[in-house]
XYZ file of C-alpha atoms in Angstrom:
213
model
C -8.682 18.145 13.016
C -8.173 14.303 12.585
C -5.485 11.937 11.401
C -6.443 8.311 10.448
C -3.238 6.130 9.768
C -4.205 2.351 7.938
C -1.573 -0.010 7.742
C -1.804 -3.547 6.554
C -0.535 -6.549 4.804
C -1.203 -6.698 0.837
C -4.828 -7.083 -0.532
C -5.940 -7.535 3.209
C -8.641 -4.556 2.626
C -7.084 -1.481 3.653
C -7.150 0.332 0.307
C -10.773 -0.268 0.199
C -11.516 0.861 3.775
C -9.699 3.718 2.944
C -11.432 5.308 -0.028
C -14.577 3.933 2.004
C -13.750 6.518 4.696
C -12.856 9.263 2.788
C -16.155 9.426 0.837
C -17.872 8.996 4.250
C -16.167 11.922 5.800
C -14.687 14.177 2.903
C -10.950 13.131 3.952
C -8.668 13.074 1.635
C -7.214 9.739 0.932
C -3.501 8.635 0.111
C -2.700 4.873 -0.915
C 0.934 5.380 0.061
C 2.064 2.601 -1.750
C 1.492 4.217 -4.819
C 4.376 6.526 -4.353
C 6.662 3.091 -4.266
C 4.600 1.852 -7.287
C 5.453 5.430 -9.338
C 9.107 5.351 -8.863
C 9.216 1.937 -9.530
C 7.086 1.930 -12.451
C 9.063 4.683 -14.080
C 12.341 2.428 -13.383
C 11.006 -0.435 -15.304
C 9.780 1.983 -18.105
C 13.308 3.241 -18.450
C 14.761 0.096 -18.209
C 17.139 0.618 -15.223
C 16.009 -1.995 -12.670
C 19.455 -3.395 -12.903
C 21.649 -0.209 -12.284
C 24.484 -0.397 -10.176
C 23.304 2.874 -8.721
C 19.629 2.105 -8.150
C 19.401 3.597 -5.197
C 20.317 6.961 -6.370
C 18.104 6.222 -9.428
C 14.852 5.512 -7.188
C 15.785 9.137 -5.233
C 15.963 10.887 -8.515
C 12.640 9.832 -9.493
C 11.317 10.296 -6.241
C 12.047 13.772 -6.347
C 10.264 14.763 -9.326
C 7.064 12.747 -7.841
C 3.810 14.333 -8.313
C 0.542 13.698 -6.615
C -1.236 13.876 -9.540
C 1.054 11.228 -11.483
C -0.362 8.256 -9.142
C -3.678 7.837 -10.752
C -1.989 5.579 -13.932
C -3.580 2.188 -13.854
C -0.104 0.835 -15.159
C 1.261 0.828 -11.305
C -1.558 -1.743 -10.309
C 0.389 -4.233 -12.169
C 1.962 -6.989 -10.689
C 5.615 -6.345 -12.002
C 5.263 -3.110 -10.380
C 4.010 -3.931 -6.982
C 6.842 -6.436 -6.734
C 9.478 -4.520 -7.836
C 8.235 -1.413 -5.531
C 8.626 -3.832 -2.734
C 12.230 -4.190 -3.528
C 12.981 -0.828 -3.578
C 11.152 0.168 -0.669
C 13.755 -1.475 1.523
C 16.368 1.901 0.618
C 16.263 4.006 3.728
C 17.067 7.210 1.418
C 14.555 6.608 -0.860
C 12.080 6.345 2.528
C 13.164 9.533 3.567
C 12.223 11.512 0.286
C 8.542 9.889 0.189
C 8.012 10.129 3.675
C 8.239 13.732 3.412
C 5.779 13.457 0.572
C 3.387 11.757 2.795
C 3.437 14.179 5.571
C 3.645 17.015 3.048
C 0.099 15.768 1.756
C -1.076 15.347 5.002
C -0.633 18.683 6.789
C -2.260 20.761 3.240
C -5.075 18.605 3.390
C -5.860 18.313 7.144
C -5.857 22.219 6.978
C -7.943 22.546 4.535
C -10.789 19.601 4.855
C -10.017 18.754 8.924
C -8.481 15.383 8.337
C -6.491 13.147 6.182
C -6.492 9.358 5.758
C -3.151 7.555 4.697
C -3.028 3.950 4.042
C 0.264 2.388 3.979
C 3.101 -0.124 5.980
C 4.289 2.366 8.261
C 2.001 4.922 9.039
C 1.198 4.795 12.840
C 4.308 3.736 13.668
C 6.605 6.503 11.356
C 4.613 8.856 9.121
C 1.540 9.336 11.522
C 2.709 8.228 15.031
C 0.335 10.831 16.503
C -2.784 10.117 14.991
C -6.146 10.060 16.319
C -7.365 6.769 14.912
C -4.502 3.565 13.821
C -6.219 0.575 12.260
C -3.975 -2.362 11.273
C -5.448 -4.609 8.748
C -4.198 -8.487 7.736
C -5.845 -11.589 6.757
C -4.673 -15.058 6.036
C -2.212 -15.393 3.082
C -5.137 -18.001 1.059
C -7.648 -15.360 1.338
C -5.548 -12.327 -0.047
C -4.150 -14.485 -2.695
C -7.849 -15.019 -3.636
C -8.799 -11.432 -3.722
C -6.050 -10.533 -5.880
C -7.182 -13.253 -8.365
C -11.230 -12.099 -8.707
C -9.809 -8.517 -9.230
C -8.098 -10.317 -12.335
C -11.336 -10.921 -13.684
C -10.350 -14.040 -15.142
C -13.448 -16.332 -16.113
C -11.766 -18.674 -18.750
C -9.042 -20.437 -16.311
C -9.217 -23.757 -16.239
C -9.325 -24.871 -12.647
C -6.065 -26.594 -12.755
C -4.535 -23.155 -14.359
C -6.437 -21.471 -11.416
C -4.817 -23.471 -9.054
C -1.452 -22.743 -10.410
C -2.036 -19.074 -10.626
C -2.994 -18.923 -6.963
C -0.245 -20.559 -5.702
C 2.074 -18.039 -7.597
C 0.204 -15.540 -6.324
C 0.563 -16.815 -2.520
C 4.536 -17.176 -3.281
C 4.630 -13.337 -4.430
C 2.665 -12.239 -1.467
C 4.494 -14.535 0.618
C 8.159 -12.799 -0.146
C 6.546 -9.282 -0.880
C 5.427 -9.834 3.239
C 8.670 -11.171 4.295
C 10.489 -7.757 2.654
C 7.962 -5.530 4.602
C 8.153 -7.294 7.617
C 12.155 -7.497 7.685
C 13.176 -4.503 6.369
C 15.530 -2.128 9.033
C 13.702 0.774 7.611
C 10.547 1.305 8.910
C 9.656 -2.437 8.962
C 5.656 -3.504 8.498
C 4.085 -3.741 12.076
C 1.033 -2.588 14.106
C 1.530 0.271 16.147
C 1.218 -0.253 19.611
C -2.082 1.920 20.164
C -3.662 0.471 16.919
C -6.788 -1.364 16.471
C -5.858 -4.960 14.648
C -8.497 -6.136 12.810
C -8.343 -9.318 10.651
C -10.575 -9.770 7.504
C -10.426 -13.353 6.638
C -13.571 -13.877 7.252
C -15.773 -10.414 7.021
C -16.565 -8.537 4.030
C -15.511 -5.011 3.056
C -18.708 -3.706 4.024
C -18.529 -5.577 8.013
C -14.760 -3.884 8.296
C -15.867 -0.424 7.523
C -18.762 -0.848 9.578
C -16.707 -1.816 12.375
C -14.020 0.694 11.860
C -16.597 3.498 12.104
C -18.242 1.934 14.920
C -14.679 2.840 16.327
């Protein structure tokens, strides 16, 4: 049974890699960040983002979370992503979602012979004994440009595009700081992880590099 752990920064290509590997090897794939996004989305939807008991509210939603709920397209918004990074600093929330991730891995690994998880602390915390560990990253500007392309906005004036790119870079910089500096399971490559910078390579080139490994 094979465990594949993929960690890295936002928009570095780890999600695309995870999906490609899942298709190639027929192993179930989980974007663990979607668990935090689901909790963040529910908090925003219920207008309790400024609650005095925010950590407890997060845990209450997390306990009821099911994997079927992660396909909601609304979870992909920038507001949800930003708030998800904020609540991801809560250690009690991480403990609950850690167990859900491990449960997903154990169940699917037994049924399909392997499992692929991507996130921020997979190789260091969730699957410390994974057979293969990858840490995917890219420059801040490249990652912001990728996010801008995903938005598929074709009518922007050049100055507006530069302004949006600048805002995306600032948002990503803040999210990186939150992820790297949080006390509970900070973003960092595992000691035995393959570190791959995707700034100058395509998603397909990354996929080939990883499958060769």
